[in-house]
Amino acid sequence: MGNSADKIKPEVRALRAYTLSPDRARVKINQNENPWDAPARIKAETLRRLEARRWSRYPDFTAASLHARLAEFSGWQTKGIVAGNGSNELIQALLMVTVGPGKRVLICEPTFALYRQITTVLGGEVISLPLTLELSYDTDALQRTVRDLQPDVTIVCSPNNPTGCVLDGRDIRALLESTNGLLVIDEAYHEFAEHSVVTLLPDHENLIVLRTFSKAMALAALRVGYLLAVPGLATEVSKAVLPYNLNAVSQTAAEVAVEMYEDELRPLVRKIITERERLYRELSTIKSLTPVPSLANFIIVKSAIDPKQVFAELLKRNILIRDVSGHPMLSDYFRLSVGTPEENDLLLSALREICG
Amino acid sequence: MGNSADKIKPEVRALRAYTLSPDRARVKINQNENPWDAPARIKAETLRRLEARRWSRYPDFTAASLHARLAEFSGWQTKGIVAGNGSNELIQALLMVTVGPGKRVLICEPTFALYRQITTVLGGEVISLPLTLELSYDTDALQRTVRDLQPDVTIVCSPNNPTGCVLDGRDIRALLESTNGLLVIDEAYHEFAEHSVVTLLPDHENLIVLRTFSKAMALAALRVGYLLAVPGLATEVSKAVLPYNLNAVSQTAAEVAVEMYEDELRPLVRKIITERERLYRELSTIKSLTPVPSLANFIIVKSAIDPKQVFAELLKRNILIRDVSGHPMLSDYFRLSVGTPEENDLLLSALREICG
């Protein structure tokens, strides 16, 4: 008896699951990963700590030791930090404690798809503001919309995925001051912009900052993210974070990465920034391509040739980029992550062949 | 401007976070873990596969290779399996796609605290049915309540945490046939009961089974669980499971554990069952204690001495049990997990001293 499908919320049934093509290639520049592996010293030290630990025992209820190290690393207080199974989990927890039917979430699209997906699952309303035609934040419209509509939550990804644009500190301060809702700044790519709004936290109790270990920190395989906010707000968000959400291996790897960041990871971030600037210059010289300036570890490129065709031609040459042409405003664009210098050379020569 | 606390849902603000005392002791029998570490062969093979992998790369979008192995392991189809970051994540995903204001979730209490917590965060209504005075399922009342109230979701933990009682296959079939809602059987402890309802899946599209790697599988540190249901239902649940939810290390460890289960883990499960029966017999001989029969890897014990005092006296002797006296109906009880034979001997002699 009973049709189980009836029990699924209609807004969930209507949703297409967020998926990614399972293509593989030797040059993998489709997910904005750090193109180098996690440094050998970080891997070795993590494995060493891991071998000594009992795997049959639960990890810490909350990742207390990691929280303490993240506090030191970020310059924010331990009680205002929540680590999660990727920043995705923290976006979800935050929306779970704030969004339901009748609640409104403002986002600027195109942006990371998950904000819309989770808001929808929770029965909230998405208010979508387009980027400018140059694919940067429309700061005036954003300011006006926040002031006039007073959304419950506003989420800004800065640098933005998939466009690379940023909302600067002055504009973020202005937003914080004109809303009685929460403002979430997703700093997944902040290391490549060498900028953060963590310094605004002491004066703004409606600010939430999200960060990840999947990009600059080179630990995408391990799924670690963290959220920073005033302690009262962090506590409320953590009620929707499941106990033992962060496994012991990922906690350990993240601690080691933070301890060794200056020596092992920052030099890689510097190389990626240098390569991003070189890629931008070189892409600008290819006839049918127009790269968009980016402060992240990826570049979105306008293409006079159908981007799906560029994607397919590159894949034939063992290079996997990201097809973003299904996003609003991006039907003429593709996205590429900054690879190692050798990978970038391979990419540039392939693109000259295909689009030159 | 703005008071950020206003933006948190009132039902969340009212919630006390689910926490656990941070006590430590040499004999740790408070979390129903496998008292042996994960077998050395499983750890070594996991670390070997891990060293070879790039940590900077995302894990599979969904854990496809683990899903295939779990299908073989459980005797259910791959498309009907969803692996998660502990079964907690899957309980949450399931409730996210089904529960909101106006929806009702039936549970039998005392039981695992998370069912109530997540339902509340999502704005659903919890219908709570008590266990019998003997702390077993009240099958008649359960049957009647399901039939008369037709809850949207009914969750039964079997064997039940923290009491160890089970709902047998016949009663589960009867429930499935009298509800048009979903029936979730949480089989976190099924290995110790040597019983599963996975065989009912082909004929019941409203059945959902949950399992974990944190107990018999000895991988609590790694946080892996899985859900089994008809493919249509599994697909809907997976829409609320975040992409890349399961990190690469945990996927790998779970695959290795499944591959080596028969040789490495089943013998430990057998030992735990033998020890549980011995513990039950021995506890029955202690004057002020009455253990409750259990088919899990833990036993709940009625104590004529204040269970908080028993807890404290054991902790002084470096033994950490679980204080469950705050649960409904359990003010006179404490819970202990089945340890190694040596740990159980230490426990018994301490209890004879304290309660004999």
JSON list of N, CA and C in Angstrom, two decimals, chain B residues 221-285:
[
{"chain": "B", "resi": 221, "resn": "ALA", "atom": "N", "xyz": [35.85, 6.33, 13.00]},
{"chain": "B", "resi": 221, "resn": "ALA", "atom": "CA", "xyz": [36.67, 7.52, 12.74]},
{"chain": "B", "resi": 221, "resn": "ALA", "atom": "C", "xyz": [36.46, 8.06, 11.34]},
{"chain": "B", "resi": 222, "resn": "LEU", "atom": "N", "xyz": [36.00, 7.19, 10.42]},
{"chain": "B", "resi": 222, "resn": "LEU", "atom": "CA", "xyz": [35.95, 7.58, 9.01]},
{"chain": "B", "resi": 222, "resn": "LEU", "atom": "C", "xyz": [34.58, 8.02, 8.53]},
{"chain": "B", "resi": 223, "resn": "ARG", "atom": "N", "xyz": [33.53, 7.77, 9.33]},
{"chain": "B", "resi": 223, "resn": "ARG", "atom": "CA", "xyz": [32.20, 8.31, 9.02]},
{"chain": "B", "resi": 223, "resn": "ARG", "atom": "C", "xyz": [31.67, 7.83, 7.67]},
{"chain": "B", "resi": 224, "resn": "VAL", "atom": "N", "xyz": [31.17, 6.63, 7.64]},
{"chain": "B", "resi": 224, "resn": "VAL", "atom": "CA", "xyz": [30.53, 6.11, 6.43]},
{"chain": "B", "resi": 224, "resn": "VAL", "atom": "C", "xyz": [29.23, 5.42, 6.82]},
{"chain": "B", "resi": 225, "resn": "GLY", "atom": "N", "xyz": [28.18, 5.73, 6.08]},
{"chain": "B", "resi": 225, "resn": "GLY", "atom": "CA", "xyz": [26.91, 5.03, 6.23]},
{"chain": "B", "resi": 225, "resn": "GLY", "atom": "C", "xyz": [26.31, 4.83, 4.86]},
{"chain": "B", "resi": 226, "resn": "TYR", "atom": "N", "xyz": [25.25, 4.02, 4.77]},
{"chain": "B", "resi": 226, "resn": "TYR", "atom": "CA", "xyz": [24.57, 3.93, 3.48]},
{"chain": "B", "resi": 226, "resn": "TYR", "atom": "C", "xyz": [23.09, 3.67, 3.67]},
{"chain": "B", "resi": 227, "resn": "LEU", "atom": "N", "xyz": [22.35, 4.02, 2.62]},
{"chain": "B", "resi": 227, "resn": "LEU", "atom": "CA", "xyz": [20.91, 3.91, 2.61]},
{"chain": "B", "resi": 227, "resn": "LEU", "atom": "C", "xyz": [20.53, 2.98, 1.47]},
{"chain": "B", "resi": 228, "resn": "LEU", "atom": "N", "xyz": [19.52, 2.13, 1.71]},
{"chain": "B", "resi": 228, "resn": "LEU", "atom": "CA", "xyz": [19.04, 1.22, 0.67]},
{"chain": "B", "resi": 228, "resn": "LEU", "atom": "C", "xyz": [17.54, 1.45, 0.49]},
{"chain": "B", "resi": 229, "resn": "ALA", "atom": "N", "xyz": [17.11, 1.56, -0.75]},
{"chain": "B", "resi": 229, "resn": "ALA", "atom": "CA", "xyz": [15.69, 1.76, -1.06]},
{"chain": "B", "resi": 229, "resn": "ALA", "atom": "C", "xyz": [15.50, 1.48, -2.55]},
{"chain": "B", "resi": 230, "resn": "VAL", "atom": "N", "xyz": [14.24, 1.49, -3.00]},
{"chain": "B", "resi": 230, "resn": "VAL", "atom": "CA", "xyz": [14.03, 1.34, -4.45]},
{"chain": "B", "resi": 230, "resn": "VAL", "atom": "C", "xyz": [14.72, 2.52, -5.15]},
{"chain": "B", "resi": 231, "resn": "PRO", "atom": "N", "xyz": [15.22, 2.30, -6.37]},
{"chain": "B", "resi": 231, "resn": "PRO", "atom": "CA", "xyz": [16.00, 3.33, -7.05]},
{"chain": "B", "resi": 231, "resn": "PRO", "atom": "C", "xyz": [15.30, 4.69, -7.14]},
{"chain": "B", "resi": 232, "resn": "GLY", "atom": "N", "xyz": [13.99, 4.71, -7.40]},
{"chain": "B", "resi": 232, "resn": "GLY", "atom": "CA", "xyz": [13.29, 5.99, -7.53]},
{"chain": "B", "resi": 232, "resn": "GLY", "atom": "C", "xyz": [13.38, 6.81, -6.26]},
{"chain": "B", "resi": 233, "resn": "LEU", "atom": "N", "xyz": [13.25, 6.13, -5.14]},
{"chain": "B", "resi": 233, "resn": "LEU", "atom": "CA", "xyz": [13.31, 6.80, -3.84]},
{"chain": "B", "resi": 233, "resn": "LEU", "atom": "C", "xyz": [14.75, 7.19, -3.50]},
{"chain": "B", "resi": 234, "resn": "ALA", "atom": "N", "xyz": [15.69, 6.30, -3.80]},
{"chain": "B", "resi": 234, "resn": "ALA", "atom": "CA", "xyz": [17.11, 6.61, -3.55]},
{"chain": "B", "resi": 234, "resn": "ALA", "atom": "C", "xyz": [17.52, 7.86, -4.33]},
{"chain": "B", "resi": 235, "resn": "THR", "atom": "N", "xyz": [17.03, 7.99, -5.56]},
{"chain": "B", "resi": 235, "resn": "THR", "atom": "CA", "xyz": [17.35, 9.18, -6.38]},
{"chain": "B", "resi": 235, "resn": "THR", "atom": "C", "xyz": [16.84, 10.46, -5.73]},
{"chain": "B", "resi": 236, "resn": "GLU", "atom": "N", "xyz": [15.62, 10.41, -5.21]},
{"chain": "B", "resi": 236, "resn": "GLU", "atom": "CA", "xyz": [15.07, 11.61, -4.56]},
{"chain": "B", "resi": 236, "resn": "GLU", "atom": "C", "xyz": [15.87, 11.97, -3.32]},
{"chain": "B", "resi": 237, "resn": "VAL", "atom": "N", "xyz": [16.21, 10.98, -2.51]},
{"chain": "B", "resi": 237, "resn": "VAL", "atom": "CA", "xyz": [17.00, 11.26, -1.30]},
{"chain": "B", "resi": 237, "resn": "VAL", "atom": "C", "xyz": [18.35, 11.86, -1.69]},
{"chain": "B", "resi": 238, "resn": "SER", "atom": "N", "xyz": [18.93, 11.33, -2.77]},
{"chain": "B", "resi": 238, "resn": "SER", "atom": "CA", "xyz": [20.28, 11.78, -3.12]},
{"chain": "B", "resi": 238, "resn": "SER", "atom": "C", "xyz": [20.30, 13.24, -3.59]},
{"chain": "B", "resi": 239, "resn": "LYS", "atom": "N", "xyz": [19.13, 13.79, -3.91]},
{"chain": "B", "resi": 239, "resn": "LYS", "atom": "CA", "xyz": [19.09, 15.22, -4.25]},
{"chain": "B", "resi": 239, "resn": "LYS", "atom": "C", "xyz": [19.42, 16.10, -3.06]},
{"chain": "B", "resi": 240, "resn": "ALA", "atom": "N", "xyz": [19.23, 15.59, -1.86]},
{"chain": "B", "resi": 240, "resn": "ALA", "atom": "CA", "xyz": [19.57, 16.38, -0.67]},
{"chain": "B", "resi": 240, "resn": "ALA", "atom": "C", "xyz": [20.92, 15.96, -0.09]},
{"chain": "B", "resi": 241, "resn": "VAL", "atom": "N", "xyz": [21.58, 15.03, -0.75]},
{"chain": "B", "resi": 241, "resn": "VAL", "atom": "CA", "xyz": [22.93, 14.67, -0.33]},
{"chain": "B", "resi": 241, "resn": "VAL", "atom": "C", "xyz": [23.88, 15.57, -1.10]},
{"chain": "B", "resi": 242, "resn": "LEU", "atom": "N", "xyz": [24.78, 16.21, -0.40]},
{"chain": "B", "resi": 242, "resn": "LEU", "atom": "CA", "xyz": [25.64, 17.18, -1.08]},
{"chain": "B", "resi": 242, "resn": "LEU", "atom": "C", "xyz": [26.61, 16.48, -2.01]},
{"chain": "B", "resi": 243, "resn": "PRO", "atom": "N", "xyz": [26.95, 17.14, -3.13]},
{"chain": "B", "resi": 243, "resn": "PRO", "atom": "CA", "xyz": [27.95, 16.56, -4.02]},
{"chain": "B", "resi": 243, "resn": "PRO", "atom": "C", "xyz": [29.28, 16.37, -3.28]},
{"chain": "B", "resi": 244, "resn": "TYR", "atom": "N", "xyz": [29.99, 15.33, -3.63]},
{"chain": "B", "resi": 244, "resn": "TYR", "atom": "CA", "xyz": [31.28, 15.04, -3.00]},
{"chain": "B", "resi": 244, "resn": "TYR", "atom": "C", "xyz": [31.14, 14.87, -1.50]},
{"chain": "B", "resi": 245, "resn": "ASN", "atom": "N", "xyz": [29.99, 14.32, -1.06]},
{"chain": "B", "resi": 245, "resn": "ASN", "atom": "CA", "xyz": [29.74, 14.24, 0.37]},
{"chain": "B", "resi": 245, "resn": "ASN", "atom": "C", "xyz": [30.69, 13.28, 1.08]},
{"chain": "B", "resi": 246, "resn": "LEU", "atom": "N", "xyz": [31.20, 12.31, 0.33]},
{"chain": "B", "resi": 246, "resn": "LEU", "atom": "CA", "xyz": [32.02, 11.31, 0.99]},
{"chain": "B", "resi": 246, "resn": "LEU", "atom": "C", "xyz": [33.47, 11.48, 0.52]},
{"chain": "B", "resi": 247, "resn": "ASN", "atom": "N", "xyz": [34.35, 11.78, 1.44]},
{"chain": "B", "resi": 247, "resn": "ASN", "atom": "CA", "xyz": [35.73, 12.03, 1.07]},
{"chain": "B", "resi": 247, "resn": "ASN", "atom": "C", "xyz": [36.40, 10.75, 0.56]},
{"chain": "B", "resi": 248, "resn": "ALA", "atom": "N", "xyz": [37.50, 10.92, -0.13]},
{"chain": "B", "resi": 248, "resn": "ALA", "atom": "CA", "xyz": [38.15, 9.79, -0.81]},
{"chain": "B", "resi": 248, "resn": "ALA", "atom": "C", "xyz": [38.71, 8.75, 0.17]},
{"chain": "B", "resi": 249, "resn": "VAL", "atom": "N", "xyz": [39.20, 9.21, 1.30]},
{"chain": "B", "resi": 249, "resn": "VAL", "atom": "CA", "xyz": [39.77, 8.27, 2.28]},
{"chain": "B", "resi": 249, "resn": "VAL", "atom": "C", "xyz": [38.70, 7.35, 2.83]},
{"chain": "B", "resi": 250, "resn": "SER", "atom": "N", "xyz": [37.57, 7.93, 3.20]},
{"chain": "B", "resi": 250, "resn": "SER", "atom": "CA", "xyz": [36.49, 7.13, 3.77]},
{"chain": "B", "resi": 250, "resn": "SER", "atom": "C", "xyz": [35.92, 6.16, 2.74]},
{"chain": "B", "resi": 251, "resn": "GLN", "atom": "N", "xyz": [35.78, 6.62, 1.50]},
{"chain": "B", "resi": 251, "resn": "GLN", "atom": "CA", "xyz": [35.33, 5.72, 0.43]},
{"chain": "B", "resi": 251, "resn": "GLN", "atom": "C", "xyz": [36.26, 4.53, 0.32]},
{"chain": "B", "resi": 252, "resn": "THR", "atom": "N", "xyz": [37.55, 4.83, 0.31]},
{"chain": "B", "resi": 252, "resn": "THR", "atom": "CA", "xyz": [38.54, 3.76, 0.14]},
{"chain": "B", "resi": 252, "resn": "THR", "atom": "C", "xyz": [38.51, 2.79, 1.31]},
{"chain": "B", "resi": 253, "resn": "ALA", "atom": "N", "xyz": [38.50, 3.32, 2.52]},
{"chain": "B", "resi": 253, "resn": "ALA", "atom": "CA", "xyz": [38.49, 2.46, 3.71]},
{"chain": "B", "resi": 253, "resn": "ALA", "atom": "C", "xyz": [37.24, 1.58, 3.72]},
{"chain": "B", "resi": 254, "resn": "ALA", "atom": "N", "xyz": [36.10, 2.14, 3.32]},
{"chain": "B", "resi": 254, "resn": "ALA", "atom": "CA", "xyz": [34.86, 1.36, 3.32]},
{"chain": "B", "resi": 254, "resn": "ALA", "atom": "C", "xyz": [34.94, 0.24, 2.28]},
{"chain": "B", "resi": 255, "resn": "GLU", "atom": "N", "xyz": [35.50, 0.54, 1.12]},
{"chain": "B", "resi": 255, "resn": "GLU", "atom": "CA", "xyz": [35.65, -0.50, 0.10]},
{"chain": "B", "resi": 255, "resn": "GLU", "atom": "C", "xyz": [36.53, -1.64, 0.61]},
{"chain": "B", "resi": 256, "resn": "VAL", "atom": "N", "xyz": [37.64, -1.27, 1.24]},
{"chain": "B", "resi": 256, "resn": "VAL", "atom": "CA", "xyz": [38.55, -2.30, 1.74]},
{"chain": "B", "resi": 256, "resn": "VAL", "atom": "C", "xyz": [37.85, -3.11, 2.84]},
{"chain": "B", "resi": 257, "resn": "ALA", "atom": "N", "xyz": [37.11, -2.46, 3.71]},
{"chain": "B", "resi": 257, "resn": "ALA", "atom": "CA", "xyz": [36.42, -3.16, 4.80]},
{"chain": "B", "resi": 257, "resn": "ALA", "atom": "C", "xyz": [35.42, -4.18, 4.25]},
{"chain": "B", "resi": 258, "resn": "VAL", "atom": "N", "xyz": [34.71, -3.78, 3.20]},
{"chain": "B", "resi": 258, "resn": "VAL", "atom": "CA", "xyz": [33.73, -4.68, 2.60]},
{"chain": "B", "resi": 258, "resn": "VAL", "atom": "C", "xyz": [34.44, -5.88, 1.95]},
{"chain": "B", "resi": 259, "resn": "GLU", "atom": "N", "xyz": [35.53, -5.58, 1.26]},
{"chain": "B", "resi": 259, "resn": "GLU", "atom": "CA", "xyz": [36.28, -6.66, 0.62]},
{"chain": "B", "resi": 259, "resn": "GLU", "atom": "C", "xyz": [36.81, -7.67, 1.63]},
{"chain": "B", "resi": 260, "resn": "MET", "atom": "N", "xyz": [37.21, -7.19, 2.81]},
{"chain": "B", "resi": 260, "resn": "MET", "atom": "CA", "xyz": [37.84, -8.06, 3.79]},
{"chain": "B", "resi": 260, "resn": "MET", "atom": "C", "xyz": [36.89, -8.46, 4.93]},
{"chain": "B", "resi": 261, "resn": "TYR", "atom": "N", "xyz": [35.61, -8.16, 4.80]},
{"chain": "B", "resi": 261, "resn": "TYR", "atom": "CA", "xyz": [34.67, -8.38, 5.91]},
{"chain": "B", "resi": 261, "resn": "TYR", "atom": "C", "xyz": [34.70, -9.80, 6.45]},
{"chain": "B", "resi": 262, "resn": "GLU", "atom": "N", "xyz": [34.54, -10.77, 5.57]},
{"chain": "B", "resi": 262, "resn": "GLU", "atom": "CA", "xyz": [34.40, -12.15, 6.03]},
{"chain": "B", "resi": 262, "resn": "GLU", "atom": "C", "xyz": [35.62, -12.60, 6.84]},
{"chain": "B", "resi": 263, "resn": "ASP", "atom": "N", "xyz": [36.82, -12.27, 6.33]},
{"chain": "B", "resi": 263, "resn": "ASP", "atom": "CA", "xyz": [38.03, -12.74, 7.00]},
{"chain": "B", "resi": 263, "resn": "ASP", "atom": "C", "xyz": [38.39, -11.91, 8.24]},
{"chain": "B", "resi": 264, "resn": "GLU", "atom": "N", "xyz": [38.17, -10.61, 8.15]},
{"chain": "B", "resi": 264, "resn": "GLU", "atom": "CA", "xyz": [38.74, -9.74, 9.17]},
{"chain": "B", "resi": 264, "resn": "GLU", "atom": "C", "xyz": [37.72, -9.23, 10.19]},
{"chain": "B", "resi": 265, "resn": "LEU", "atom": "N", "xyz": [36.49, -8.99, 9.75]},
{"chain": "B", "resi": 265, "resn": "LEU", "atom": "CA", "xyz": [35.54, -8.34, 10.65]},
{"chain": "B", "resi": 265, "resn": "LEU", "atom": "C", "xyz": [34.49, -9.29, 11.23]},
{"chain": "B", "resi": 266, "resn": "ARG", "atom": "N", "xyz": [34.02, -10.23, 10.43]},
{"chain": "B", "resi": 266, "resn": "ARG", "atom": "CA", "xyz": [32.98, -11.11, 10.97]},
{"chain": "B", "resi": 266, "resn": "ARG", "atom": "C", "xyz": [33.45, -11.85, 12.23]},
{"chain": "B", "resi": 267, "resn": "PRO", "atom": "N", "xyz": [34.69, -12.31, 12.27]},
{"chain": "B", "resi": 267, "resn": "PRO", "atom": "CA", "xyz": [35.15, -12.97, 13.50]},
{"chain": "B", "resi": 267, "resn": "PRO", "atom": "C", "xyz": [35.05, -12.04, 14.73]},
{"chain": "B", "resi": 268, "resn": "LEU", "atom": "N", "xyz": [35.29, -10.75, 14.53]},
{"chain": "B", "resi": 268, "resn": "LEU", "atom": "CA", "xyz": [35.15, -9.81, 15.66]},
{"chain": "B", "resi": 268, "resn": "LEU", "atom": "C", "xyz": [33.69, -9.67, 16.08]},
{"chain": "B", "resi": 269, "resn": "VAL", "atom": "N", "xyz": [32.79, -9.65, 15.09]},
{"chain": "B", "resi": 269, "resn": "VAL", "atom": "CA", "xyz": [31.36, -9.57, 15.40]},
{"chain": "B", "resi": 269, "resn": "VAL", "atom": "C", "xyz": [30.94, -10.78, 16.23]},
{"chain": "B", "resi": 270, "resn": "ARG", "atom": "N", "xyz": [31.42, -11.97, 15.81]},
{"chain": "B", "resi": 270, "resn": "ARG", "atom": "CA", "xyz": [31.08, -13.19, 16.57]},
{"chain": "B", "resi": 270, "resn": "ARG", "atom": "C", "xyz": [31.56, -13.10, 18.01]},
{"chain": "B", "resi": 271, "resn": "LYS", "atom": "N", "xyz": [32.78, -12.59, 18.18]},
{"chain": "B", "resi": 271, "resn": "LYS", "atom": "CA", "xyz": [33.32, -12.45, 19.54]},
{"chain": "B", "resi": 271, "resn": "LYS", "atom": "C", "xyz": [32.47, -11.48, 20.36]},
{"chain": "B", "resi": 272, "resn": "ILE", "atom": "N", "xyz": [32.04, -10.39, 19.72]},
{"chain": "B", "resi": 272, "resn": "ILE", "atom": "CA", "xyz": [31.23, -9.40, 20.44]},
{"chain": "B", "resi": 272, "resn": "ILE", "atom": "C", "xyz": [29.90, -10.01, 20.88]},
{"chain": "B", "resi": 273, "resn": "ILE", "atom": "N", "xyz": [29.29, -10.82, 20.01]},
{"chain": "B", "resi": 273, "resn": "ILE", "atom": "CA", "xyz": [28.03, -11.48, 20.37]},
{"chain": "B", "resi": 273, "resn": "ILE", "atom": "C", "xyz": [28.24, -12.41, 21.56]},
{"chain": "B", "resi": 274, "resn": "THR", "atom": "N", "xyz": [29.30, -13.20, 21.51]},
{"chain": "B", "resi": 274, "resn": "THR", "atom": "CA", "xyz": [29.62, -14.11, 22.62]},
{"chain": "B", "resi": 274, "resn": "THR", "atom": "C", "xyz": [29.82, -13.34, 23.92]},
{"chain": "B", "resi": 275, "resn": "GLU", "atom": "N", "xyz": [30.56, -12.25, 23.82]},
{"chain": "B", "resi": 275, "resn": "GLU", "atom": "CA", "xyz": [30.83, -11.43, 25.01]},
{"chain": "B", "resi": 275, "resn": "GLU", "atom": "C", "xyz": [29.56, -10.76, 25.53]},
{"chain": "B", "resi": 276, "resn": "ARG", "atom": "N", "xyz": [28.68, -10.35, 24.61]},
{"chain": "B", "resi": 276, "resn": "ARG", "atom": "CA", "xyz": [27.41, -9.73, 25.05]},
{"chain": "B", "resi": 276, "resn": "ARG", "atom": "C", "xyz": [26.62, -10.73, 25.90]},
{"chain": "B", "resi": 277, "resn": "GLU", "atom": "N", "xyz": [26.56, -11.97, 25.43]},
{"chain": "B", "resi": 277, "resn": "GLU", "atom": "CA", "xyz": [25.80, -12.98, 26.17]},
{"chain": "B", "resi": 277, "resn": "GLU", "atom": "C", "xyz": [26.44, -13.26, 27.52]},
{"chain": "B", "resi": 278, "resn": "ARG", "atom": "N", "xyz": [27.78, -13.30, 27.55]},
{"chain": "B", "resi": 278, "resn": "ARG", "atom": "CA", "xyz": [28.47, -13.51, 28.82]},
{"chain": "B", "resi": 278, "resn": "ARG", "atom": "C", "xyz": [28.21, -12.33, 29.77]},
{"chain": "B", "resi": 279, "resn": "LEU", "atom": "N", "xyz": [28.35, -11.11, 29.23]},
{"chain": "B", "resi": 279, "resn": "LEU", "atom": "CA", "xyz": [28.10, -9.91, 30.05]},
{"chain": "B", "resi": 279, "resn": "LEU", "atom": "C", "xyz": [26.70, -9.95, 30.64]},
{"chain": "B", "resi": 280, "resn": "TYR", "atom": "N", "xyz": [25.71, -10.28, 29.80]},
{"chain": "B", "resi": 280, "resn": "TYR", "atom": "CA", "xyz": [24.33, -10.32, 30.27]},
{"chain": "B", "resi": 280, "resn": "TYR", "atom": "C", "xyz": [24.18, -11.28, 31.45]},
{"chain": "B", "resi": 281, "resn": "ARG", "atom": "N", "xyz": [24.76, -12.49, 31.28]},
{"chain": "B", "resi": 281, "resn": "ARG", "atom": "CA", "xyz": [24.67, -13.49, 32.36]},
{"chain": "B", "resi": 281, "resn": "ARG", "atom": "C", "xyz": [25.33, -12.98, 33.64]},
{"chain": "B", "resi": 282, "resn": "GLU", "atom": "N", "xyz": [26.54, -12.43, 33.49]},
{"chain": "B", "resi": 282, "resn": "GLU", "atom": "CA", "xyz": [27.29, -11.98, 34.66]},
{"chain": "B", "resi": 282, "resn": "GLU", "atom": "C", "xyz": [26.60, -10.78, 35.34]},
{"chain": "B", "resi": 283, "resn": "LEU", "atom": "N", "xyz": [26.11, -9.84, 34.53]},
{"chain": "B", "resi": 283, "resn": "LEU", "atom": "CA", "xyz": [25.44, -8.67, 35.11]},
{"chain": "B", "resi": 283, "resn": "LEU", "atom": "C", "xyz": [24.21, -9.10, 35.91]},
{"chain": "B", "resi": 284, "resn": "SER", "atom": "N", "xyz": [23.54, -10.16, 35.43]},
{"chain": "B", "resi": 284, "resn": "SER", "atom": "CA", "xyz": [22.33, -10.65, 36.12]},
{"chain": "B", "resi": 284, "resn": "SER", "atom": "C", "xyz": [22.63, -11.15, 37.51]},
{"chain": "B", "resi": 285, "resn": "THR", "atom": "N", "xyz": [23.89, -11.49, 37.76]},
{"chain": "B", "resi": 285, "resn": "THR", "atom": "CA", "xyz": [24.24, -12.02, 39.08]},
{"chain": "B", "resi": 285, "resn": "THR", "atom": "C", "xyz": [24.62, -10.92, 40.07]}
]
